[in-house]
Amino acid sequence: MTTTEDILTFFKPYNITIYETLTEKNNISSISVSGGICEITTATSHTAIVGQYVYITLGKNAGYHEITAVSSTTIRYLDDSGVASGAIGEVYIYSINEHMINDAIQSAKDNIEAITQIPIGRVDELSTYHDGTNTEELFLNHRGIRELISIQIIQGMILNYIIDISSVFLIAEEGVLRIKQLTSVSIGTIRAVFPQGRRNIKVTFRIGYELDELPARLYNALRLFTGSELIIKKQGLQGNISSFSIQGYSEGLATPGLTSTIQQLKAQAMRELKGYVSHVVGD
């Protein structure tokens, strides 16, 4: 399931309909699966086209799926986890405003990057400068570093020596480097510490995740921030909303109620990010 399909499925219970237009619905006769391709056979002919989305209401295939091929009574989509079934549930065909969905996802990615300093949807190579404290530990500005590339000790603008990265533990979830031993220097003798200084330690590393490899908590935060963006868009386009429903629960709402829902989604996202929030020590 793609990120767009998952976001649509995750927020279906929220009834956020500004990004979708229902074109028709039909009953399912069967679903077959072969080589990652799922084929729905509908009870009657349909008018779905490639690029629209089919929403399956029940069973293990429930959710949104982008349509990749059609005939008069079949609809195909790609899903490696699809499950063959009989006449279970209905299908709803939607035209989706993917530009609006993608804008919300991008805003969510921007929020996560601002909070965690972790690139989302890409892997970057970064260099940061830090104050040495004459101890064996160095606190970085980033958590979740994937790979250390180099650690350089700088005096003024001149490279003084290099610490072999094999002699350093990277505690990625805490954003901490800890010297375990010293094995390679280019000049002089070094104590087993990061030497005292102002912005005298340059650390180069790779950090970030493609969308399809995000850890579960970062991905949940992406979902939740995306949902809050979509509700904000709904409020902006439709004005005050009189009701809100999720997972079978519904209540009347004025604008403050909607604002509370947005705040709740963002609070949940922040809880998911708790272990990734940047601690800026030695900029």
PDB file of C-alpha atoms in Angstrom:
ATOM      1  CA  MET A   1       0.000   0.000   0.000  1.00  0.00           C
ATOM      2  CA  THR A   2       1.393   3.394  -0.966  1.00  0.00           C
ATOM      3  CA  THR A   3       1.622   6.324   1.447  1.00  0.00           C
ATOM      4  CA  THR A   4      -1.353   8.020  -0.250  1.00  0.00           C
ATOM      5  CA  GLU A   5      -3.464   4.839  -0.063  1.00  0.00           C
ATOM      6  CA  ASP A   6      -2.556   4.346   3.584  1.00  0.00           C
ATOM      7  CA  ILE A   7      -3.318   7.957   4.541  1.00  0.00           C
ATOM      8  CA  LEU A   8      -6.712   7.752   2.832  1.00  0.00           C
ATOM      9  CA  THR A   9      -7.516   4.460   4.568  1.00  0.00           C
ATOM     10  CA  PHE A  10      -6.285   5.630   7.969  1.00  0.00           C
ATOM     11  CA  PHE A  11      -8.509   8.720   7.914  1.00  0.00           C
ATOM     12  CA  LYS A  12     -11.606   7.177   6.338  1.00  0.00           C
ATOM     13  CA  PRO A  13     -13.366   7.057   9.759  1.00  0.00           C
ATOM     14  CA  TYR A  14     -12.817  10.811  10.137  1.00  0.00           C
ATOM     15  CA  ASN A  15     -15.133  11.502   7.198  1.00  0.00           C
ATOM     16  CA  ILE A  16     -12.793  14.115   5.730  1.00  0.00           C
ATOM     17  CA  THR A  17     -14.294  14.262   2.249  1.00  0.00           C
ATOM     18  CA  ILE A  18     -12.846  17.439   0.743  1.00  0.00           C
ATOM     19  CA  TYR A  19     -10.239  15.504  -1.266  1.00  0.00           C
ATOM     20  CA  GLU A  20     -12.530  12.835  -2.771  1.00  0.00           C
ATOM     21  CA  THR A  21     -15.546  12.676  -5.091  1.00  0.00           C
ATOM     22  CA  LEU A  22     -17.667   9.532  -5.028  1.00  0.00           C
ATOM     23  CA  THR A  23     -18.500   8.469  -8.587  1.00  0.00           C
ATOM     24  CA  GLU A  24     -20.260   5.131  -8.001  1.00  0.00           C
ATOM     25  CA  LYS A  25     -20.541   2.035  -5.822  1.00  0.00           C
ATOM     26  CA  ASN A  26     -20.919  -1.652  -6.595  1.00  0.00           C
ATOM     27  CA  ASN A  27     -21.041  -5.050  -4.892  1.00  0.00           C
ATOM     28  CA  ILE A  28     -18.071  -7.423  -4.886  1.00  0.00           C
ATOM     29  CA  SER A  29     -18.516 -10.844  -6.514  1.00  0.00           C
ATOM     30  CA  SER A  30     -14.947 -11.977  -5.773  1.00  0.00           C
ATOM     31  CA  ILE A  31     -11.335 -10.878  -5.356  1.00  0.00           C
ATOM     32  CA  SER A  32      -8.466 -12.865  -6.878  1.00  0.00           C
ATOM     33  CA  VAL A  33      -4.744 -12.336  -6.271  1.00  0.00           C
ATOM     34  CA  SER A  34      -1.769 -13.245  -8.467  1.00  0.00           C
ATOM     35  CA  GLY A  35       1.778 -11.900  -8.407  1.00  0.00           C
ATOM     36  CA  GLY A  36       0.936  -8.862  -6.307  1.00  0.00           C
ATOM     37  CA  ILE A  37      -1.987  -7.895  -8.555  1.00  0.00           C
ATOM     38  CA  CYS A  38      -5.466  -7.932  -7.003  1.00  0.00           C
ATOM     39  CA  GLU A  39      -8.495  -8.200  -9.272  1.00  0.00           C
ATOM     40  CA  ILE A  40     -11.973  -7.323  -8.075  1.00  0.00           C
ATOM     41  CA  THR A  41     -14.897  -8.753  -9.998  1.00  0.00           C
ATOM     42  CA  THR A  42     -17.948  -6.543  -9.512  1.00  0.00           C
ATOM     43  CA  ALA A  43     -21.561  -7.735  -9.471  1.00  0.00           C
ATOM     44  CA  THR A  44     -22.525  -5.399 -12.306  1.00  0.00           C
ATOM     45  CA  SER A  45     -20.624  -3.334 -14.862  1.00  0.00           C
ATOM     46  CA  HIS A  46     -18.889  -0.170 -13.660  1.00  0.00           C
ATOM     47  CA  THR A  47     -17.394   2.993 -15.152  1.00  0.00           C
ATOM     48  CA  ALA A  48     -14.194   3.214 -13.071  1.00  0.00           C
ATOM     49  CA  ILE A  49     -11.037   4.379 -14.851  1.00  0.00           C
ATOM     50  CA  VAL A  50      -7.315   3.983 -14.250  1.00  0.00           C
ATOM     51  CA  GLY A  51      -6.023   6.535 -11.746  1.00  0.00           C
ATOM     52  CA  GLN A  52      -9.169   6.618  -9.649  1.00  0.00           C
ATOM     53  CA  TYR A  53      -9.275   4.884  -6.263  1.00  0.00           C
ATOM     54  CA  VAL A  54     -11.397   1.935  -5.219  1.00  0.00           C
ATOM     55  CA  TYR A  55     -12.422   1.703  -1.572  1.00  0.00           C
ATOM     56  CA  ILE A  56     -13.184  -1.821  -0.321  1.00  0.00           C
ATOM     57  CA  THR A  57     -15.507  -1.741   2.685  1.00  0.00           C
ATOM     58  CA  LEU A  58     -14.893  -5.115   4.370  1.00  0.00           C
ATOM     59  CA  GLY A  59     -12.431  -7.964   4.771  1.00  0.00           C
ATOM     60  CA  LYS A  60      -8.635  -8.168   4.705  1.00  0.00           C
ATOM     61  CA  ASN A  61      -8.458  -6.016   1.551  1.00  0.00           C
ATOM     62  CA  ALA A  62     -10.426  -3.162   3.114  1.00  0.00           C
ATOM     63  CA  GLY A  63      -9.166   0.316   2.341  1.00  0.00           C
ATOM     64  CA  TYR A  64      -8.251   2.549  -0.583  1.00  0.00           C
ATOM     65  CA  HIS A  65      -6.346   1.224  -3.586  1.00  0.00           C
ATOM     66  CA  GLU A  66      -5.246   3.077  -6.719  1.00  0.00           C
ATOM     67  CA  ILE A  67      -6.781   1.525  -9.837  1.00  0.00           C
ATOM     68  CA  THR A  68      -4.200   0.311 -12.368  1.00  0.00           C
ATOM     69  CA  ALA A  69      -6.389  -1.563 -14.902  1.00  0.00           C
ATOM     70  CA  VAL A  70     -10.100  -2.082 -15.616  1.00  0.00           C
ATOM     71  CA  SER A  71     -12.568  -3.968 -17.765  1.00  0.00           C
ATOM     72  CA  SER A  72     -16.360  -3.687 -17.701  1.00  0.00           C
ATOM     73  CA  THR A  73     -16.699  -5.854 -14.560  1.00  0.00           C
ATOM     74  CA  THR A  74     -13.152  -6.003 -13.142  1.00  0.00           C
ATOM     75  CA  ILE A  75     -10.891  -3.559 -11.295  1.00  0.00           C
ATOM     76  CA  ARG A  76      -7.198  -4.206 -10.712  1.00  0.00           C
ATOM     77  CA  TYR A  77      -4.788  -2.690  -8.236  1.00  0.00           C
ATOM     78  CA  LEU A  78      -1.314  -3.512  -6.903  1.00  0.00           C
ATOM     79  CA  ASP A  79      -0.960  -4.939  -3.392  1.00  0.00           C
ATOM     80  CA  ASP A  80       1.618  -7.516  -2.305  1.00  0.00           C
ATOM     81  CA  SER A  81      -0.473  -8.274   0.783  1.00  0.00           C
ATOM     82  CA  GLY A  82      -3.796  -8.759  -1.051  1.00  0.00           C
ATOM     83  CA  VAL A  83      -5.985 -11.712  -0.051  1.00  0.00           C
ATOM     84  CA  ALA A  84      -8.358 -13.642  -2.322  1.00  0.00           C
ATOM     85  CA  SER A  85     -11.977 -13.639  -1.155  1.00  0.00           C
ATOM     86  CA  GLY A  86     -15.556 -14.221  -2.211  1.00  0.00           C
ATOM     87  CA  ALA A  87     -18.507 -11.842  -2.235  1.00  0.00           C
ATOM     88  CA  ILE A  88     -17.505  -9.760   0.783  1.00  0.00           C
ATOM     89  CA  GLY A  89     -18.501  -6.103   1.021  1.00  0.00           C
ATOM     90  CA  GLU A  90     -18.880  -3.316  -1.490  1.00  0.00           C
ATOM     91  CA  VAL A  91     -16.570  -1.121  -3.544  1.00  0.00           C
ATOM     92  CA  TYR A  92     -16.788   2.655  -3.783  1.00  0.00           C
ATOM     93  CA  ILE A  93     -15.068   4.425  -6.655  1.00  0.00           C
ATOM     94  CA  TYR A  94     -13.529   7.816  -5.908  1.00  0.00           C
ATOM     95  CA  SER A  95     -11.766  10.506  -7.855  1.00  0.00           C
ATOM     96  CA  ILE A  96      -9.086  11.811  -5.481  1.00  0.00           C
ATOM     97  CA  ASN A  97      -7.564  15.284  -5.345  1.00  0.00           C
ATOM     98  CA  GLU A  98      -4.024  13.961  -4.955  1.00  0.00           C
ATOM     99  CA  HIS A  99      -2.581  17.477  -5.021  1.00  0.00           C
ATOM    100  CA  MET A 100      -4.413  18.256  -1.776  1.00  0.00           C
ATOM    101  CA  ILE A 101      -3.330  14.947  -0.197  1.00  0.00           C
ATOM    102  CA  ASN A 102       0.286  15.465  -1.273  1.00  0.00           C
ATOM    103  CA  ASP A 103       0.259  19.030   0.101  1.00  0.00           C
ATOM    104  CA  ALA A 104      -0.942  17.707   3.474  1.00  0.00           C
ATOM    105  CA  ILE A 105       1.705  14.954   3.473  1.00  0.00           C
ATOM    106  CA  GLN A 106       4.421  17.498   2.592  1.00  0.00           C
ATOM    107  CA  SER A 107       3.295  19.778   5.441  1.00  0.00           C
ATOM    108  CA  ALA A 108       3.446  16.782   7.791  1.00  0.00           C
ATOM    109  CA  LYS A 109       6.964  15.916   6.583  1.00  0.00           C
ATOM    110  CA  ASP A 110       8.049  19.535   7.106  1.00  0.00           C
ATOM    111  CA  ASN A 111       6.663  19.469  10.669  1.00  0.00           C
ATOM    112  CA  ILE A 112       8.507  16.266  11.527  1.00  0.00           C
ATOM    113  CA  GLU A 113      11.772  17.540  10.043  1.00  0.00           C
ATOM    114  CA  ALA A 114      11.510  20.807  11.987  1.00  0.00           C
ATOM    115  CA  ILE A 115      10.947  18.934  15.256  1.00  0.00           C
ATOM    116  CA  THR A 116      13.420  16.061  14.835  1.00  0.00           C
ATOM    117  CA  GLN A 117      15.997  17.410  12.352  1.00  0.00           C
ATOM    118  CA  ILE A 118      15.586  14.065  10.531  1.00  0.00           C
ATOM    119  CA  PRO A 119      15.022  14.250   6.739  1.00  0.00           C
ATOM    120  CA  ILE A 120      11.772  12.513   5.758  1.00  0.00           C
ATOM    121  CA  GLY A 121      11.493  11.027   2.275  1.00  0.00           C
ATOM    122  CA  ARG A 122      15.229  11.184   1.594  1.00  0.00           C
ATOM    123  CA  VAL A 123      18.664  10.399   3.083  1.00  0.00           C
ATOM    124  CA  ASP A 124      21.086  13.318   3.471  1.00  0.00           C
ATOM    125  CA  GLU A 125      24.765  13.613   4.274  1.00  0.00           C
ATOM    126  CA  LEU A 126      25.278  16.351   6.883  1.00  0.00           C
ATOM    127  CA  SER A 127      28.180  17.911   8.763  1.00  0.00           C
ATOM    128  CA  THR A 128      27.700  19.601  12.129  1.00  0.00           C
ATOM    129  CA  TYR A 129      30.100  21.407  14.470  1.00  0.00           C
ATOM    130  CA  HIS A 130      30.161  20.864  18.225  1.00  0.00           C
ATOM    131  CA  ASP A 131      31.884  22.118  21.361  1.00  0.00           C
ATOM    132  CA  GLY A 132      34.341  19.641  22.832  1.00  0.00           C
ATOM    133  CA  THR A 133      33.956  19.254  26.617  1.00  0.00           C
ATOM    134  CA  ASN A 134      37.089  17.258  27.457  1.00  0.00           C
ATOM    135  CA  THR A 135      34.997  14.151  28.165  1.00  0.00           C
ATOM    136  CA  GLU A 136      34.519  10.836  26.368  1.00  0.00           C
ATOM    137  CA  GLU A 137      30.978  11.767  25.282  1.00  0.00           C
ATOM    138  CA  LEU A 138      29.720  14.163  22.628  1.00  0.00           C
ATOM    139  CA  PHE A 139      26.035  15.109  22.377  1.00  0.00           C
ATOM    140  CA  LEU A 140      24.928  15.693  18.793  1.00  0.00           C
ATOM    141  CA  ASN A 141      22.110  17.835  17.416  1.00  0.00           C
ATOM    142  CA  HIS A 142      20.440  14.826  15.795  1.00  0.00           C
ATOM    143  CA  ARG A 143      19.008  11.515  16.885  1.00  0.00           C
ATOM    144  CA  GLY A 144      18.440   8.602  14.535  1.00  0.00           C
ATOM    145  CA  ILE A 145      21.761   8.926  12.669  1.00  0.00           C
ATOM    146  CA  ARG A 146      22.142   6.033  10.229  1.00  0.00           C
ATOM    147  CA  GLU A 147      25.884   6.055   9.618  1.00  0.00           C
ATOM    148  CA  LEU A 148      28.940   7.921  10.860  1.00  0.00           C
ATOM    149  CA  ILE A 149      31.283   9.052   8.078  1.00  0.00           C
ATOM    150  CA  SER A 150      33.987  11.041   9.860  1.00  0.00           C
ATOM    151  CA  ILE A 151      34.933  12.897  13.060  1.00  0.00           C
ATOM    152  CA  GLN A 152      37.451  15.719  12.679  1.00  0.00           C
ATOM    153  CA  ILE A 153      39.100  17.888  15.312  1.00  0.00           C
ATOM    154  CA  ILE A 154      39.498  21.465  14.105  1.00  0.00           C
ATOM    155  CA  GLN A 155      41.699  24.278  15.438  1.00  0.00           C
ATOM    156  CA  GLY A 156      40.659  27.550  13.865  1.00  0.00           C
ATOM    157  CA  MET A 157      40.137  26.676  10.211  1.00  0.00           C
ATOM    158  CA  ILE A 158      42.803  23.965  10.199  1.00  0.00           C
ATOM    159  CA  LEU A 159      42.224  20.217  10.497  1.00  0.00           C
ATOM    160  CA  ASN A 160      44.255  19.071  13.490  1.00  0.00           C
ATOM    161  CA  TYR A 161      43.523  15.354  13.468  1.00  0.00           C
ATOM    162  CA  ILE A 162      40.881  12.745  12.735  1.00  0.00           C
ATOM    163  CA  ILE A 163      39.296  10.351  15.207  1.00  0.00           C
ATOM    164  CA  ASP A 164      38.850   6.903  13.688  1.00  0.00           C
ATOM    165  CA  ILE A 165      35.106   6.209  13.704  1.00  0.00           C
ATOM    166  CA  SER A 166      35.804   2.572  14.595  1.00  0.00           C
ATOM    167  CA  SER A 167      36.955   3.821  18.007  1.00  0.00           C
ATOM    168  CA  VAL A 168      33.614   5.509  18.728  1.00  0.00           C
ATOM    169  CA  PHE A 169      30.250   4.111  19.787  1.00  0.00           C
ATOM    170  CA  LEU A 170      27.259   5.751  18.098  1.00  0.00           C
ATOM    171  CA  ILE A 171      24.196   5.655  20.358  1.00  0.00           C
ATOM    172  CA  ALA A 172      21.808   6.680  17.604  1.00  0.00           C
ATOM    173  CA  GLU A 173      18.589   6.756  19.638  1.00  0.00           C
ATOM    174  CA  GLU A 174      20.164   9.233  22.063  1.00  0.00           C
ATOM    175  CA  GLY A 175      22.264  11.223  19.601  1.00  0.00           C
ATOM    176  CA  VAL A 176      25.452  10.522  21.540  1.00  0.00           C
ATOM    177  CA  LEU A 177      29.007   9.608  20.527  1.00  0.00           C
ATOM    178  CA  ARG A 178      31.171   7.813  23.089  1.00  0.00           C
ATOM    179  CA  ILE A 179      34.886   7.111  22.607  1.00  0.00           C
ATOM    180  CA  LYS A 180      35.800   3.483  23.294  1.00  0.00           C
ATOM    181  CA  GLN A 181      39.454   3.643  22.248  1.00  0.00           C
ATOM    182  CA  LEU A 182      41.818   5.667  20.108  1.00  0.00           C
ATOM    183  CA  THR A 183      43.457   3.882  17.219  1.00  0.00           C
ATOM    184  CA  SER A 184      44.400   6.418  14.572  1.00  0.00           C
ATOM    185  CA  VAL A 185      45.631  10.001  14.647  1.00  0.00           C
ATOM    186  CA  SER A 186      47.519  12.053  12.113  1.00  0.00           C
ATOM    187  CA  ILE A 187      49.254  14.446  14.461  1.00  0.00           C
ATOM    188  CA  GLY A 188      50.383  14.117  18.064  1.00  0.00           C
ATOM    189  CA  THR A 189      48.947  12.073  20.920  1.00  0.00           C
ATOM    190  CA  ILE A 190      45.293  12.186  21.973  1.00  0.00           C
ATOM    191  CA  ARG A 191      43.647  11.443  25.275  1.00  0.00           C
ATOM    192  CA  ALA A 192      40.487   9.335  25.088  1.00  0.00           C
ATOM    193  CA  VAL A 193      38.257  12.415  25.165  1.00  0.00           C
ATOM    194  CA  PHE A 194      36.699  14.913  22.783  1.00  0.00           C
ATOM    195  CA  PRO A 195      39.092  17.833  23.406  1.00  0.00           C
ATOM    196  CA  GLN A 196      37.887  21.088  24.926  1.00  0.00           C
ATOM    197  CA  GLY A 197      37.051  23.801  22.432  1.00  0.00           C
ATOM    198  CA  ARG A 198      34.476  25.990  20.789  1.00  0.00           C
ATOM    199  CA  ARG A 199      32.952  24.381  17.665  1.00  0.00           C
ATOM    200  CA  ASN A 200      36.155  22.374  17.313  1.00  0.00           C
ATOM    201  CA  ILE A 201      34.621  19.005  16.449  1.00  0.00           C
ATOM    202  CA  LYS A 202      33.175  18.377  12.990  1.00  0.00           C
ATOM    203  CA  VAL A 203      30.971  15.283  12.663  1.00  0.00           C
ATOM    204  CA  THR A 204      29.825  14.074   9.242  1.00  0.00           C
ATOM    205  CA  PHE A 205      27.063  11.479   8.973  1.00  0.00           C
ATOM    206  CA  ARG A 206      24.119  10.162   6.985  1.00  0.00           C
ATOM    207  CA  ILE A 207      20.624  10.639   8.308  1.00  0.00           C
ATOM    208  CA  GLY A 208      17.037  10.339   7.063  1.00  0.00           C
ATOM    209  CA  TYR A 209      14.512   7.822   5.761  1.00  0.00           C
ATOM    210  CA  GLU A 210      12.719   7.156   2.519  1.00  0.00           C
ATOM    211  CA  LEU A 211       8.946   7.021   3.060  1.00  0.00           C
ATOM    212  CA  ASP A 212       8.797   3.248   2.568  1.00  0.00           C
ATOM    213  CA  GLU A 213      11.356   2.613   5.321  1.00  0.00           C
ATOM    214  CA  LEU A 214      10.144   4.976   8.051  1.00  0.00           C
ATOM    215  CA  PRO A 215      10.202   3.461  11.554  1.00  0.00           C
ATOM    216  CA  ALA A 216       6.691   2.813  12.881  1.00  0.00           C
ATOM    217  CA  ARG A 217       6.602   5.778  15.265  1.00  0.00           C
ATOM    218  CA  LEU A 218       7.790   8.261  12.646  1.00  0.00           C
ATOM    219  CA  TYR A 219       5.249   6.880  10.179  1.00  0.00           C
ATOM    220  CA  ASN A 220       2.434   7.201  12.723  1.00  0.00           C
ATOM    221  CA  ALA A 221       3.468  10.809  13.322  1.00  0.00           C
ATOM    222  CA  LEU A 222       3.347  11.406   9.565  1.00  0.00           C
ATOM    223  CA  ARG A 223      -0.207  10.033   9.460  1.00  0.00           C
ATOM    224  CA  LEU A 224      -1.360  12.122  12.415  1.00  0.00           C
ATOM    225  CA  PHE A 225       0.165  15.395  11.209  1.00  0.00           C
ATOM    226  CA  THR A 226      -1.293  14.746   7.739  1.00  0.00           C
ATOM    227  CA  GLY A 227      -4.732  14.254   9.297  1.00  0.00           C
ATOM    228  CA  SER A 228      -4.523  17.504  11.222  1.00  0.00           C
ATOM    229  CA  GLU A 229      -3.555  19.325   7.998  1.00  0.00           C
ATOM    230  CA  LEU A 230      -6.532  17.796   6.155  1.00  0.00           C
ATOM    231  CA  ILE A 231      -8.960  18.810   8.910  1.00  0.00           C
ATOM    232  CA  ILE A 232      -7.537  22.338   8.839  1.00  0.00           C
ATOM    233  CA  LYS A 233      -8.100  22.392   5.071  1.00  0.00           C
ATOM    234  CA  LYS A 234     -11.637  21.072   5.575  1.00  0.00           C
ATOM    235  CA  GLN A 235     -12.342  23.804   8.103  1.00  0.00           C
ATOM    236  CA  GLY A 236     -10.956  26.434   5.758  1.00  0.00           C
ATOM    237  CA  LEU A 237     -12.959  25.246   2.745  1.00  0.00           C
ATOM    238  CA  GLN A 238     -16.219  24.309   4.444  1.00  0.00           C
ATOM    239  CA  GLY A 239     -16.333  26.667   7.407  1.00  0.00           C
ATOM    240  CA  ASN A 240     -17.805  25.543  10.699  1.00  0.00           C
ATOM    241  CA  ILE A 241     -18.570  21.829  10.774  1.00  0.00           C
ATOM    242  CA  SER A 242     -21.621  20.679  12.677  1.00  0.00           C
ATOM    243  CA  SER A 243     -20.590  17.057  13.281  1.00  0.00           C
ATOM    244  CA  PHE A 244     -17.547  14.837  13.523  1.00  0.00           C
ATOM    245  CA  SER A 245     -17.344  11.041  13.497  1.00  0.00           C
ATOM    246  CA  ILE A 246     -14.574   8.523  14.052  1.00  0.00           C
ATOM    247  CA  GLN A 247     -14.729   4.759  14.438  1.00  0.00           C
ATOM    248  CA  GLY A 248     -18.465   4.682  15.042  1.00  0.00           C
ATOM    249  CA  TYR A 249     -18.501   7.612  17.494  1.00  0.00           C
ATOM    250  CA  SER A 250     -20.054  10.922  16.489  1.00  0.00           C
ATOM    251  CA  GLU A 251     -20.820  14.224  18.161  1.00  0.00           C
ATOM    252  CA  GLY A 252     -21.991  17.710  17.293  1.00  0.00           C
ATOM    253  CA  LEU A 253     -19.198  20.212  16.846  1.00  0.00           C
ATOM    254  CA  ALA A 254     -18.654  23.912  16.634  1.00  0.00           C
ATOM    255  CA  THR A 255     -15.323  25.307  15.519  1.00  0.00           C
ATOM    256  CA  PRO A 256     -13.762  24.908  19.033  1.00  0.00           C
ATOM    257  CA  GLY A 257     -14.563  21.169  18.867  1.00  0.00           C
ATOM    258  CA  LEU A 258     -12.767  20.868  15.557  1.00  0.00           C
ATOM    259  CA  THR A 259      -9.847  22.841  16.926  1.00  0.00           C
ATOM    260  CA  SER A 260      -9.683  20.394  19.831  1.00  0.00           C
ATOM    261  CA  THR A 261      -9.532  17.467  17.392  1.00  0.00           C
ATOM    262  CA  ILE A 262      -6.644  19.088  15.526  1.00  0.00           C
ATOM    263  CA  GLN A 263      -4.828  19.631  18.815  1.00  0.00           C
ATOM    264  CA  GLN A 264      -5.402  16.008  19.820  1.00  0.00           C
ATOM    265  CA  LEU A 265      -3.964  14.706  16.554  1.00  0.00           C
ATOM    266  CA  LYS A 266      -0.908  16.927  16.916  1.00  0.00           C
ATOM    267  CA  ALA A 267      -0.460  15.873  20.550  1.00  0.00           C
ATOM    268  CA  GLN A 268      -0.568  12.217  19.510  1.00  0.00           C
ATOM    269  CA  ALA A 269       2.003  12.933  16.791  1.00  0.00           C
ATOM    270  CA  MET A 270       4.308  14.595  19.318  1.00  0.00           C
ATOM    271  CA  ARG A 271       4.077  11.542  21.586  1.00  0.00           C
ATOM    272  CA  GLU A 272       5.158   9.370  18.662  1.00  0.00           C
ATOM    273  CA  LEU A 273       8.158  11.670  18.080  1.00  0.00           C
ATOM    274  CA  LYS A 274       9.276  11.686  21.711  1.00  0.00           C
ATOM    275  CA  GLY A 275      12.339   9.511  21.108  1.00  0.00           C
ATOM    276  CA  TYR A 276      13.406  11.461  18.017  1.00  0.00           C
ATOM    277  CA  VAL A 277      13.189  15.082  19.173  1.00  0.00           C
ATOM    278  CA  SER A 278      16.470  16.907  18.604  1.00  0.00           C
ATOM    279  CA  HIS A 279      18.439  18.080  21.626  1.00  0.00           C
ATOM    280  CA  VAL A 280      20.597  20.924  20.389  1.00  0.00           C
ATOM    281  CA  VAL A 281      23.893  20.885  22.299  1.00  0.00           C
ATOM    282  CA  GLY A 282      26.799  22.687  20.694  1.00  0.00           C
ATOM    283  CA  ASP A 283      25.201  23.981  17.490  1.00  0.00           C
TER     284      ASP A 283
END
